[in-house]
Coordinates of C-alpha atoms in Angstrom, one line a residue:
M1 CA 76.5 114.4 95.0
G2 CA 80.1 113.7 96.0
R3 CA 82.0 110.4 96.3
I4 CA 80.4 107.2 97.5
R5 CA 81.5 104.2 99.4
L6 CA 79.8 100.8 99.3
H7 CA 80.4 97.7 101.3
V8 CA 78.5 94.4 101.6
A9 CA 77.3 94.1 105.2
L10 CA 77.2 90.7 106.9
D11 CA 73.9 91.7 108.5
C12 CA 71.8 94.7 109.3
S13 CA 72.9 95.0 112.9
G14 CA 74.2 98.2 114.5
Y15 CA 77.6 96.6 114.8
S16 CA 77.9 96.3 111.0
M17 CA 76.7 99.8 110.6
E18 CA 79.2 101.1 113.2
T19 CA 82.1 99.3 111.6
F20 CA 81.3 100.8 108.2
I21 CA 80.8 104.3 109.6
L22 CA 84.0 104.3 111.6
D23 CA 86.1 103.0 108.6
N24 CA 84.6 105.4 106.0
I25 CA 83.3 108.6 107.6
E26 CA 85.4 111.4 109.1
P27 CA 84.6 112.3 112.7
A28 CA 82.5 115.4 113.1
S29 CA 80.7 114.7 109.8
T30 CA 76.9 114.8 109.5
I31 CA 75.2 111.5 108.7
A32 CA 71.8 111.7 107.1
T33 CA 69.7 108.6 108.0
D34 CA 66.1 107.5 108.2
E35 CA 64.7 106.3 111.6
W36 CA 65.9 102.7 111.2
Q37 CA 66.8 101.3 114.6
S38 CA 70.3 100.1 113.7
Y39 CA 71.5 103.7 113.2
N40 CA 71.0 104.3 116.9
I41 CA 74.5 102.9 117.4
I42 CA 76.0 106.1 115.8
D43 CA 78.1 107.9 118.4
T44 CA 76.6 111.4 118.8
Q45 CA 79.9 112.6 120.4
Q46 CA 81.8 111.8 117.1
F47 CA 79.1 112.4 114.4
R48 CA 76.1 114.6 113.9
R49 CA 73.0 112.7 112.8
E50 CA 70.1 114.1 110.8
I51 CA 67.1 111.8 111.0
T52 CA 64.4 112.0 108.3
N53 CA 61.1 110.1 108.6
Q54 CA 60.4 109.5 105.0
S55 CA 56.7 108.6 105.6
K56 CA 56.0 111.8 107.5
S57 CA 58.3 114.2 105.9
K58 CA 58.2 115.7 102.4
D59 CA 61.9 116.5 102.5
Y60 CA 63.3 113.9 100.2
D61 CA 66.5 115.8 99.4
K62 CA 68.4 114.5 102.5
L63 CA 68.4 110.8 101.3
Y64 CA 68.2 111.5 97.6
G65 CA 71.8 110.3 97.0
A66 CA 71.3 107.1 98.9
H67 CA 68.1 106.3 97.0
L68 CA 69.7 107.3 93.6
V69 CA 72.7 105.0 94.1
T70 CA 70.5 102.1 95.4
T71 CA 68.3 102.4 92.3
L72 CA 71.3 102.6 89.9
I73 CA 72.9 99.5 91.5
K74 CA 69.6 97.6 91.2
R75 CA 69.5 98.6 87.5
L76 CA 73.1 97.4 87.1
I77 CA 72.3 94.0 88.5
R78 CA 69.1 93.6 86.6
G79 CA 70.4 95.0 83.4
T80 CA 74.1 94.1 83.0
Y81 CA 74.1 90.9 85.0
Q82 CA 70.4 90.0 84.1
G83 CA 69.9 89.4 87.8
R84 CA 72.3 86.4 87.7
F85 CA 75.6 86.8 89.5
E86 CA 77.5 85.0 92.2
P87 CA 76.9 86.6 95.6
K88 CA 80.6 86.0 96.5
Y89 CA 81.5 88.6 93.7
L90 CA 79.1 91.2 94.9
Q91 CA 81.8 93.3 96.7
N92 CA 83.8 93.2 93.5
Y93 CA 80.8 94.5 91.5
L94 CA 80.2 97.2 94.1
D95 CA 83.9 98.2 94.0
E96 CA 83.8 98.6 90.2
Y97 CA 80.6 100.6 90.4
V98 CA 82.1 102.9 93.1
F99 CA 85.2 103.4 90.9
R100 CA 83.1 104.4 87.9
F101 CA 80.6 106.5 89.9
N102 CA 83.3 108.5 91.7
R103 CA 85.0 109.2 88.3
R104 CA 81.9 109.9 86.3
K105 CA 82.7 113.7 85.9
S106 CA 86.4 113.2 85.3
K107 CA 87.4 115.1 82.1
S108 CA 90.6 113.2 81.6
I109 CA 90.6 109.6 80.5
G110 CA 94.3 109.5 81.3
K111 CA 93.6 110.2 84.9
K112 CA 91.2 107.3 85.1
F113 CA 93.8 105.0 83.6
M114 CA 96.4 106.3 86.0
R115 CA 94.1 105.5 89.0
I116 CA 93.5 102.0 87.6
V117 CA 97.3 101.5 87.4
Q118 CA 97.8 102.9 90.9
Q119 CA 95.2 100.5 92.3
A120 CA 96.8 97.6 90.5
M121 CA 100.2 98.5 92.0
K122 CA 98.7 98.6 95.5
T123 CA 97.0 95.2 95.1
P124 CA 99.1 92.4 96.7
R125 CA 100.9 90.1 94.2
I126 CA 99.1 86.9 93.5
I127 CA 100.9 83.8 92.2
W128 CA 99.4 81.1 90.0
P129 CA 98.8 78.5 92.8
D130 CA 97.1 81.1 95.0
I131 CA 94.3 81.8 92.5
P132 CA 91.1 80.3 93.8
W133 CA 89.5 78.2 91.1
D134 CA 85.8 78.4 90.9
L135 CA 85.6 77.2 87.4
D136 CA 83.8 74.0 86.4
P137 CA 86.1 70.9 86.7
L138 CA 86.7 70.6 82.9
S139 CA 87.8 74.3 82.6
E140 CA 90.0 74.0 85.7
Y141 CA 91.7 70.9 84.3
F142 CA 92.7 72.6 81.1
A143 CA 93.8 75.8 82.9
T144 CA 96.0 74.0 85.4
T145 CA 97.5 71.3 83.1
G146 CA 98.4 73.7 80.2
V147 CA 96.5 71.4 77.8
S148 CA 94.6 73.4 75.2

C-alpha cells in the first residue's frame, strides 16, 4: 500500500466524490471502486475505473487497502477516543491519521520531525483573538482574562 488521502465528505453524492477525486488523484490514474452509484460521476476520459462487485467476486485484493484503512480508523475512534469525539474535529483526526499512516515505514525519526516543522511553517499564523473558543464558559473565562 502506498500513501493515503482522507477527507470528510459533506454527503455521499457524486459531486462530493468528484471534488475529492479531482483534488487528490492524478489524471490517467486507475481508480478501483465498487459498484456504488455515486462513482458513476468519474470522468472516463480522465481516469480509468476498475469496478469490483464485492458480493459476486472473490477478488478482494482491489479494495483491500480501502477496507484496511476504514477498519483501522474505526479502531482508532473506538479505541483511542472511546467513540466520543466532536464531529467538528473529525477532519483533524483524519489528517493526523494520514500523517502517521503515510510515514509508518519511515526509518528516520528526524525526517518525521522535519515534516511536522514544514507543515507548521505552511500553516497560516493565528493570533490570540482569532482562536475559536469551544471551551466551557469557566475555562474560557480563565483563559481570556489571564486569571489563574
